[in-house]
PDB file of C-alpha atoms in Angstrom:
ATOM      1  CA  ALA J 257      -0.066  -0.292   0.387  1.00 74.00           C
ATOM      2  CA  GLN J 258       1.219   3.358  -0.740  1.00 82.00           C
ATOM      3  CA  SER J 259       1.549   5.876   2.658  1.00 89.00           C
ATOM      4  CA  VAL J 260       3.428   8.562   3.719  1.00 94.00           C
ATOM      5  CA  ALA J 261       5.019   9.012   7.627  1.00 95.00           C
ATOM      6  CA  GLN J 262       5.340  12.522   8.677  1.00 96.00           C
ATOM      7  CA  PRO J 263       7.222  11.246  12.040  1.00 96.00           C
ATOM      8  CA  GLU J 264       7.554  14.788  14.129  1.00 96.00           C
ATOM      9  CA  ASP J 265       4.056  15.969  15.590  1.00 95.00           C
ATOM     10  CA  GLN J 266       5.994  19.420  16.065  1.00 97.00           C
ATOM     11  CA  VAL J 267       9.110  21.030  15.181  1.00 98.00           C
ATOM     12  CA  ASN J 268      10.002  23.914  16.770  1.00 98.00           C
ATOM     13  CA  VAL J 269      13.313  26.031  15.268  1.00 98.00           C
ATOM     14  CA  ALA J 270      14.346  29.515  16.353  1.00 98.00           C
ATOM     15  CA  GLU J 271      13.882  32.652  13.815  1.00 97.00           C
ATOM     16  CA  GLY J 272      17.001  32.676  11.749  1.00 97.00           C
ATOM     17  CA  ASN J 273      17.797  28.962  12.007  1.00 98.00           C
ATOM     18  CA  PRO J 274      17.390  26.411   9.486  1.00 97.00           C
ATOM     19  CA  LEU J 275      14.864  24.145   9.535  1.00 97.00           C
ATOM     20  CA  THR J 276      13.703  20.515   8.347  1.00 98.00           C
ATOM     21  CA  VAL J 277      10.527  19.001   8.413  1.00 98.00           C
ATOM     22  CA  LYS J 278      11.006  15.113   7.853  1.00 98.00           C
ATOM     23  CA  CYS J 279       9.127  12.798   5.150  1.00 98.00           C
ATOM     24  CA  THR J 280       9.035   9.908   3.928  1.00 97.00           C
ATOM     25  CA  TYR J 281       7.247   7.726   1.508  1.00 94.00           C
ATOM     26  CA  SER J 282       6.222   3.891   0.491  1.00 91.00           C
ATOM     27  CA  VAL J 283       4.956   3.574  -3.726  1.00 85.00           C
ATOM     28  CA  SER J 284       5.147   1.329  -6.290  1.00 80.00           C
ATOM     29  CA  GLY J 285       6.831   2.837  -8.803  1.00 81.00           C
ATOM     30  CA  ASN J 286       8.637   6.553  -9.169  1.00 84.00           C
ATOM     31  CA  PRO J 287       6.713   8.655  -6.641  1.00 85.00           C
ATOM     32  CA  TYR J 288       5.734  12.063  -7.416  1.00 92.00           C
ATOM     33  CA  LEU J 289       5.910  13.922  -3.936  1.00 95.00           C
ATOM     34  CA  PHE J 290       4.442  16.744  -2.806  1.00 96.00           C
ATOM     35  CA  TRP J 291       4.611  19.557   0.046  1.00 98.00           C
ATOM     36  CA  TYR J 292       1.705  21.559   1.178  1.00 97.00           C
ATOM     37  CA  VAL J 293       0.913  24.229   3.836  1.00 97.00           C
ATOM     38  CA  GLN J 294      -1.770  24.833   5.836  1.00 95.00           C
ATOM     39  CA  TYR J 295      -2.278  28.584   7.889  1.00 92.00           C
ATOM     40  CA  PRO J 296      -5.214  28.608  10.543  1.00 87.00           C
ATOM     41  CA  ASN J 297      -8.373  28.523   9.682  1.00 83.00           C
ATOM     42  CA  ARG J 298      -7.354  28.192   5.754  1.00 86.00           C
ATOM     43  CA  GLY J 299      -7.009  25.461   3.309  1.00 88.00           C
ATOM     44  CA  LEU J 300      -3.892  23.465   2.201  1.00 93.00           C
ATOM     45  CA  GLN J 301      -1.548  25.674  -0.180  1.00 95.00           C
ATOM     46  CA  PHE J 302       1.189  24.464  -2.772  1.00 95.00           C
ATOM     47  CA  LEU J 303       4.607  24.497  -1.549  1.00 96.00           C
ATOM     48  CA  LEU J 304       6.640  22.209  -4.321  1.00 95.00           C
ATOM     49  CA  LYS J 305       7.064  19.030  -5.965  1.00 94.00           C
ATOM     50  CA  TYR J 306       9.311  16.138  -7.100  1.00 93.00           C
ATOM     51  CA  ILE J 307       8.262  14.417 -10.211  1.00 90.00           C
ATOM     52  CA  THR J 308      11.351  13.945 -12.361  1.00 86.00           C
ATOM     53  CA  GLY J 309      15.065  15.413 -12.578  1.00 86.00           C
ATOM     54  CA  ASP J 310      17.016  17.278 -10.270  1.00 89.00           C
ATOM     55  CA  ASN J 311      17.228  15.544  -6.534  1.00 92.00           C
ATOM     56  CA  LEU J 312      17.059  19.592  -4.907  1.00 95.00           C
ATOM     57  CA  VAL J 313      13.294  21.012  -5.228  1.00 95.00           C
ATOM     58  CA  LYS J 314      13.022  24.645  -4.783  1.00 95.00           C
ATOM     59  CA  GLY J 315       9.572  26.202  -3.901  1.00 93.00           C
ATOM     60  CA  SER J 316       7.099  28.724  -2.758  1.00 92.00           C
ATOM     61  CA  TYR J 317       8.611  31.178   0.256  1.00 92.00           C
ATOM     62  CA  GLY J 318      11.920  30.157  -0.335  1.00 95.00           C
ATOM     63  CA  PHE J 319      11.345  26.462   0.844  1.00 97.00           C
ATOM     64  CA  GLU J 320      13.127  23.454  -0.749  1.00 97.00           C
ATOM     65  CA  ALA J 321      13.181  19.451  -0.342  1.00 97.00           C
ATOM     66  CA  GLU J 322      15.608  17.121  -0.962  1.00 96.00           C
ATOM     67  CA  PHE J 323      14.489  13.732  -2.728  1.00 95.00           C
ATOM     68  CA  ASN J 324      16.310  10.748  -1.601  1.00 94.00           C
ATOM     69  CA  LYS J 325      15.033   7.425  -3.413  1.00 92.00           C
ATOM     70  CA  SER J 326      17.702   5.260  -1.117  1.00 92.00           C
ATOM     71  CA  GLN J 327      15.641   6.610   1.649  1.00 94.00           C
ATOM     72  CA  THR J 328      12.667   6.952   0.801  1.00 94.00           C
ATOM     73  CA  SER J 329      12.909  10.371   2.050  1.00 96.00           C
ATOM     74  CA  PHE J 330      11.316  14.016   0.711  1.00 97.00           C
ATOM     75  CA  HIS J 331      12.752  16.458   3.787  1.00 98.00           C
ATOM     76  CA  LEU J 332      11.412  19.738   3.365  1.00 98.00           C
ATOM     77  CA  LYS J 333      13.829  22.393   4.178  1.00 98.00           C
ATOM     78  CA  LYS J 334      14.773  26.169   4.395  1.00 97.00           C
ATOM     79  CA  PRO J 335      18.065  27.599   5.027  1.00 97.00           C
ATOM     80  CA  SER J 336      16.573  30.419   7.564  1.00 97.00           C
ATOM     81  CA  ALA J 337      13.179  30.003   9.243  1.00 97.00           C
ATOM     82  CA  LEU J 338      10.937  33.411   9.897  1.00 97.00           C
ATOM     83  CA  VAL J 339       8.309  33.126  12.461  1.00 96.00           C
ATOM     84  CA  SER J 340       5.433  33.686   9.774  1.00 95.00           C
ATOM     85  CA  ASP J 341       6.893  30.098   8.751  1.00 96.00           C
ATOM     86  CA  SER J 342       5.074  29.044  11.843  1.00 96.00           C
ATOM     87  CA  ALA J 343       1.863  26.738  10.297  1.00 96.00           C
ATOM     88  CA  LEU J 344       0.952  22.925   9.451  1.00 96.00           C
ATOM     89  CA  TYR J 345       3.336  21.126   6.514  1.00 97.00           C
ATOM     90  CA  PHE J 346       1.353  17.926   4.944  1.00 97.00           C
ATOM     91  CA  CYS J 347       4.102  15.242   2.706  1.00 97.00           C
ATOM     92  CA  ALA J 348       1.883  14.110   0.421  1.00 96.00           C
ATOM     93  CA  VAL J 349       2.289  11.402  -2.586  1.00 93.00           C
ATOM     94  CA  ARG J 350      -0.063  10.653  -5.646  1.00 90.00           C
ATOM     95  CA  ASP J 351      -1.100   7.101  -5.764  1.00 83.00           C
ATOM     96  CA  MET J 352       0.482   5.590  -8.953  1.00 78.00           C
ATOM     97  CA  THR J 353      -1.336   2.501  -9.815  1.00 79.00           C
ATOM     98  CA  GLY J 354      -3.537   4.659 -11.713  1.00 75.00           C
ATOM     99  CA  THR J 355      -6.578   6.011  -9.803  1.00 78.00           C
ATOM    100  CA  TYR J 356      -5.174  10.056  -9.116  1.00 83.00           C
ATOM    101  CA  LYS J 357      -5.482   9.602  -5.826  1.00 89.00           C
ATOM    102  CA  TYR J 358      -3.339  11.806  -3.662  1.00 92.00           C
ATOM    103  CA  ILE J 359      -2.536  10.301   0.216  1.00 92.00           C
ATOM    104  CA  PHE J 360      -1.243  12.695   2.765  1.00 94.00           C
ATOM    105  CA  GLY J 361       1.319  12.574   5.916  1.00 94.00           C
ATOM    106  CA  THR J 362      -0.245  13.757   9.321  1.00 94.00           C
ATOM    107  CA  GLY J 363       0.760  17.003   9.241  1.00 95.00           C
ATOM    108  CA  THR J 364       3.770  18.096  11.064  1.00 97.00           C
ATOM    109  CA  ARG J 365       3.025  21.607  12.785  1.00 96.00           C
ATOM    110  CA  LEU J 366       6.290  24.024  12.492  1.00 97.00           C
ATOM    111  CA  LYS J 367       6.717  26.580  15.588  1.00 97.00           C
ATOM    112  CA  VAL J 368       8.943  29.285  14.648  1.00 97.00           C
ATOM    113  CA  LEU J 369      10.467  31.210  17.632  1.00 96.00           C
ATOM    114  CA  ALA J 370      11.055  35.041  17.719  1.00 94.00           C
TER     115      ALA J 370
ATOM    116  CA  ASN T 209     -10.826  34.134 -10.332  1.00 62.00           C
ATOM    117  CA  ALA T 210     -11.876  32.570  -7.349  1.00 75.00           C
ATOM    118  CA  GLY T 211     -10.857  29.309  -7.204  1.00 93.00           C
ATOM    119  CA  VAL T 212     -12.106  26.455  -5.319  1.00 96.00           C
ATOM    120  CA  THR T 213     -15.735  27.891  -3.235  1.00 96.00           C
ATOM    121  CA  GLN T 214     -16.917  25.695  -0.299  1.00 96.00           C
ATOM    122  CA  THR T 215     -19.996  26.226   1.246  1.00 96.00           C
ATOM    123  CA  PRO T 216     -21.163  26.600   3.889  1.00 96.00           C
ATOM    124  CA  LYS T 217     -18.322  27.496   5.904  1.00 95.00           C
ATOM    125  CA  PHE T 218     -19.906  26.016   9.494  1.00 96.00           C
ATOM    126  CA  ARG T 219     -22.582  23.945   9.938  1.00 96.00           C
ATOM    127  CA  VAL T 220     -24.061  22.317  13.253  1.00 97.00           C
ATOM    128  CA  LEU T 221     -26.165  19.240  12.896  1.00 96.00           C
ATOM    129  CA  LYS T 222     -28.203  16.894  15.075  1.00 97.00           C
ATOM    130  CA  THR T 223     -27.382  13.426  14.574  1.00 97.00           C
ATOM    131  CA  GLY T 224     -29.736  11.115  12.124  1.00 97.00           C
ATOM    132  CA  GLN T 225     -29.970  14.620   9.977  1.00 97.00           C
ATOM    133  CA  SER T 226     -28.710  15.083   6.166  1.00 96.00           C
ATOM    134  CA  MET T 227     -27.216  17.753   4.384  1.00 96.00           C
ATOM    135  CA  THR T 228     -24.977  18.394   1.334  1.00 97.00           C
ATOM    136  CA  LEU T 229     -21.593  20.489   1.050  1.00 97.00           C
ATOM    137  CA  LEU T 230     -21.165  22.015  -2.437  1.00 97.00           C
ATOM    138  CA  CYS T 231     -17.699  22.517  -3.566  1.00 97.00           C
ATOM    139  CA  ALA T 232     -17.649  24.863  -6.946  1.00 97.00           C
ATOM    140  CA  GLN T 233     -14.243  25.485  -8.765  1.00 97.00           C
ATOM    141  CA  ASP T 234     -13.801  27.851 -11.417  1.00 95.00           C
ATOM    142  CA  MET T 235     -10.630  26.354 -13.495  1.00 93.00           C
ATOM    143  CA  ASN T 236     -12.150  24.246 -15.493  1.00 93.00           C
ATOM    144  CA  HIS T 237      -9.933  21.201 -13.818  1.00 93.00           C
ATOM    145  CA  GLU T 238     -10.813  17.848 -14.767  1.00 92.00           C
ATOM    146  CA  TYR T 239     -10.405  16.206 -11.387  1.00 94.00           C
ATOM    147  CA  MET T 240     -11.815  16.718  -7.830  1.00 96.00           C
ATOM    148  CA  TYR T 241     -11.483  15.657  -4.113  1.00 97.00           C
ATOM    149  CA  TRP T 242     -13.111  15.872  -0.958  1.00 98.00           C
ATOM    150  CA  TYR T 243     -11.015  15.031   2.203  1.00 97.00           C
ATOM    151  CA  ARG T 244     -11.610  15.109   5.931  1.00 97.00           C
ATOM    152  CA  GLN T 245      -9.523  16.519   8.367  1.00 95.00           C
ATOM    153  CA  ASP T 246      -9.262  15.423  11.729  1.00 93.00           C
ATOM    154  CA  PRO T 247      -6.504  16.085  14.369  1.00 88.00           C
ATOM    155  CA  GLY T 248      -3.232  13.907  14.747  1.00 85.00           C
ATOM    156  CA  MET T 249      -5.021  12.044  10.931  1.00 88.00           C
ATOM    157  CA  GLY T 250      -3.647  14.246   8.636  1.00 89.00           C
ATOM    158  CA  LEU T 251      -6.100  14.675   5.418  1.00 93.00           C
ATOM    159  CA  ARG T 252      -7.946  11.628   4.498  1.00 94.00           C
ATOM    160  CA  LEU T 253      -9.388  11.099   0.822  1.00 95.00           C
ATOM    161  CA  ILE T 254     -13.549  10.430   1.128  1.00 97.00           C
ATOM    162  CA  HIS T 255     -14.537  10.477  -2.674  1.00 97.00           C
ATOM    163  CA  TYR T 256     -13.466  11.634  -5.868  1.00 96.00           C
ATOM    164  CA  SER T 257     -13.863  12.402  -9.201  1.00 95.00           C
ATOM    165  CA  VAL T 258     -12.159  12.275 -12.351  1.00 92.00           C
ATOM    166  CA  GLY T 259     -14.674  14.050 -14.964  1.00 92.00           C
ATOM    167  CA  GLU T 260     -18.135  14.810 -15.170  1.00 94.00           C
ATOM    168  CA  GLY T 261     -20.262  12.426 -14.256  1.00 94.00           C
ATOM    169  CA  THR T 262     -17.711   9.929 -12.724  1.00 95.00           C
ATOM    170  CA  THR T 263     -16.499   9.500  -8.982  1.00 96.00           C
ATOM    171  CA  ALA T 264     -14.879   6.633  -7.133  1.00 95.00           C
ATOM    172  CA  LYS T 265     -14.272   5.965  -3.477  1.00 95.00           C
ATOM    173  CA  GLY T 266     -11.465   7.060  -1.271  1.00 93.00           C
ATOM    174  CA  GLU T 267      -9.707   5.624   1.801  1.00 92.00           C
ATOM    175  CA  VAL T 268     -13.055   6.355   4.114  1.00 96.00           C
ATOM    176  CA  PRO T 269     -16.323   7.069   1.732  1.00 97.00           C
ATOM    177  CA  ASP T 270     -18.471   5.226   4.086  1.00 96.00           C
ATOM    178  CA  GLY T 271     -21.582   6.789   5.104  1.00 96.00           C
ATOM    179  CA  TYR T 272     -21.370  10.156   2.474  1.00 97.00           C
ATOM    180  CA  ASN T 273     -22.594   9.832  -1.260  1.00 97.00           C
ATOM    181  CA  VAL T 274     -21.073  12.441  -3.938  1.00 97.00           C
ATOM    182  CA  SER T 275     -22.182  13.423  -7.089  1.00 97.00           C
ATOM    183  CA  ARG T 276     -20.458  15.519 -10.120  1.00 97.00           C
ATOM    184  CA  LEU T 277     -22.990  16.337 -12.208  1.00 95.00           C
ATOM    185  CA  LYS T 278     -21.439  19.319 -13.407  1.00 96.00           C
ATOM    186  CA  LYS T 279     -17.734  19.628 -14.588  1.00 95.00           C
ATOM    187  CA  GLN T 280     -17.262  22.731 -12.072  1.00 97.00           C
ATOM    188  CA  ASN T 281     -19.298  20.761  -9.298  1.00 97.00           C
ATOM    189  CA  PHE T 282     -18.564  18.762  -6.378  1.00 98.00           C
ATOM    190  CA  LEU T 283     -21.153  17.481  -4.216  1.00 98.00           C
ATOM    191  CA  LEU T 284     -20.940  16.040  -0.963  1.00 98.00           C
ATOM    192  CA  GLY T 285     -23.780  14.656   0.713  1.00 97.00           C
ATOM    193  CA  LEU T 286     -24.478  12.957   4.319  1.00 96.00           C
ATOM    194  CA  GLU T 287     -27.643  11.442   4.425  1.00 92.00           C
ATOM    195  CA  SER T 288     -27.506  10.542   8.294  1.00 96.00           C
ATOM    196  CA  ALA T 289     -25.261  12.289  10.092  1.00 96.00           C
ATOM    197  CA  ALA T 290     -23.372  10.633  13.321  1.00 97.00           C
ATOM    198  CA  PRO T 291     -20.988  12.146  15.616  1.00 97.00           C
ATOM    199  CA  SER T 292     -18.035  10.359  13.964  1.00 96.00           C
ATOM    200  CA  GLN T 293     -18.497  13.082  10.933  1.00 97.00           C
ATOM    201  CA  THR T 294     -17.715  15.677  13.242  1.00 97.00           C
ATOM    202  CA  SER T 295     -14.686  16.979  11.247  1.00 97.00           C
ATOM    203  CA  VAL T 296     -13.145  19.912   8.985  1.00 95.00           C
ATOM    204  CA  TYR T 297     -14.247  18.849   5.287  1.00 97.00           C
ATOM    205  CA  PHE T 298     -12.351  20.318   2.248  1.00 96.00           C
ATOM    206  CA  CYS T 299     -12.099  19.917  -1.187  1.00 97.00           C
ATOM    207  CA  ALA T 300      -9.848  20.276  -3.754  1.00 97.00           C
ATOM    208  CA  SER T 301      -9.211  20.425  -7.328  1.00 96.00           C
ATOM    209  CA  ARG T 302      -6.975  19.965  -9.862  1.00 93.00           C
ATOM    210  CA  THR T 303      -6.126  20.443 -13.810  1.00 83.00           C
ATOM    211  CA  GLY T 304      -5.460  17.414 -15.914  1.00 74.00           C
ATOM    212  CA  GLU T 305      -2.200  18.455 -17.274  1.00 75.00           C
ATOM    213  CA  SER T 306       0.360  16.262 -15.795  1.00 72.00           C
ATOM    214  CA  THR T 307       3.194  19.468 -15.972  1.00 73.00           C
ATOM    215  CA  ASN T 308       1.003  21.665 -13.969  1.00 79.00           C
ATOM    216  CA  GLU T 309      -0.164  19.137 -11.320  1.00 89.00           C
ATOM    217  CA  LYS T 310      -1.171  20.694  -8.166  1.00 92.00           C
ATOM    218  CA  LEU T 311      -4.046  20.647  -5.911  1.00 94.00           C
ATOM    219  CA  PHE T 312      -5.683  24.076  -5.042  1.00 95.00           C
ATOM    220  CA  PHE T 313      -7.751  23.608  -1.932  1.00 96.00           C
ATOM    221  CA  GLY T 314     -10.822  25.490  -0.498  1.00 95.00           C
ATOM    222  CA  SER T 315     -11.161  27.622   2.525  1.00 94.00           C
ATOM    223  CA  GLY T 316     -12.970  23.979   4.206  1.00 94.00           C
ATOM    224  CA  THR T 317     -16.073  23.520   6.152  1.00 96.00           C
ATOM    225  CA  GLN T 318     -16.353  22.835   9.537  1.00 96.00           C
ATOM    226  CA  LEU T 319     -18.993  20.542  10.200  1.00 97.00           C
ATOM    227  CA  SER T 320     -20.287  19.195  14.570  1.00 97.00           C
ATOM    228  CA  VAL T 321     -22.871  16.477  14.864  1.00 97.00           C
ATOM    229  CA  LEU T 322     -24.250  16.431  17.882  1.00 96.00           C
TER     230      LEU T 322
END
């Protein structure tokens, strides 16, 4: 079965420090991987995706993610965190069995402390 | 552009009552999805549609029905609401083109079943 795991419920980081939000996946075939962000009382917004090509993907708001096939991971990173980055982050994978379903992780709450 | 619009934004139901949640998108997207978001469980797929007139079951379809009579609208129905259906419901859509693959989300419907 295809699945996504986000092992940390919450990540705390000081403003200006680098941040990492972890994601691992289990899929058949080559994965399509995504990161979304949810601010309070809002819907999810697309941050970035990996489909093929360069393992380091750049996205919105200075975020980037590194695809690692051997470790089946797709960690979200940012070199210097902002207080405004505080939000709920979701990793997702597209079901590659032809159904066009998207499977989401349980989410990681990022708190950036001033 | 309005994007993805969900109505209503809030609703309180009594056990056994029925209701319909409406999702409308103005981006001419082929695919539409209904998710529910519960604390600690992330987003779980209820039903989805890959085109007008077609629907399919997701991970947690029991107690829900859907219809996609028009391309722009995707309706989620609860025939006999139960307290376990208390949740935040999100609709999402995407284009059929794989080159621009990402989900656009509505702002959510907060449903309480008493």
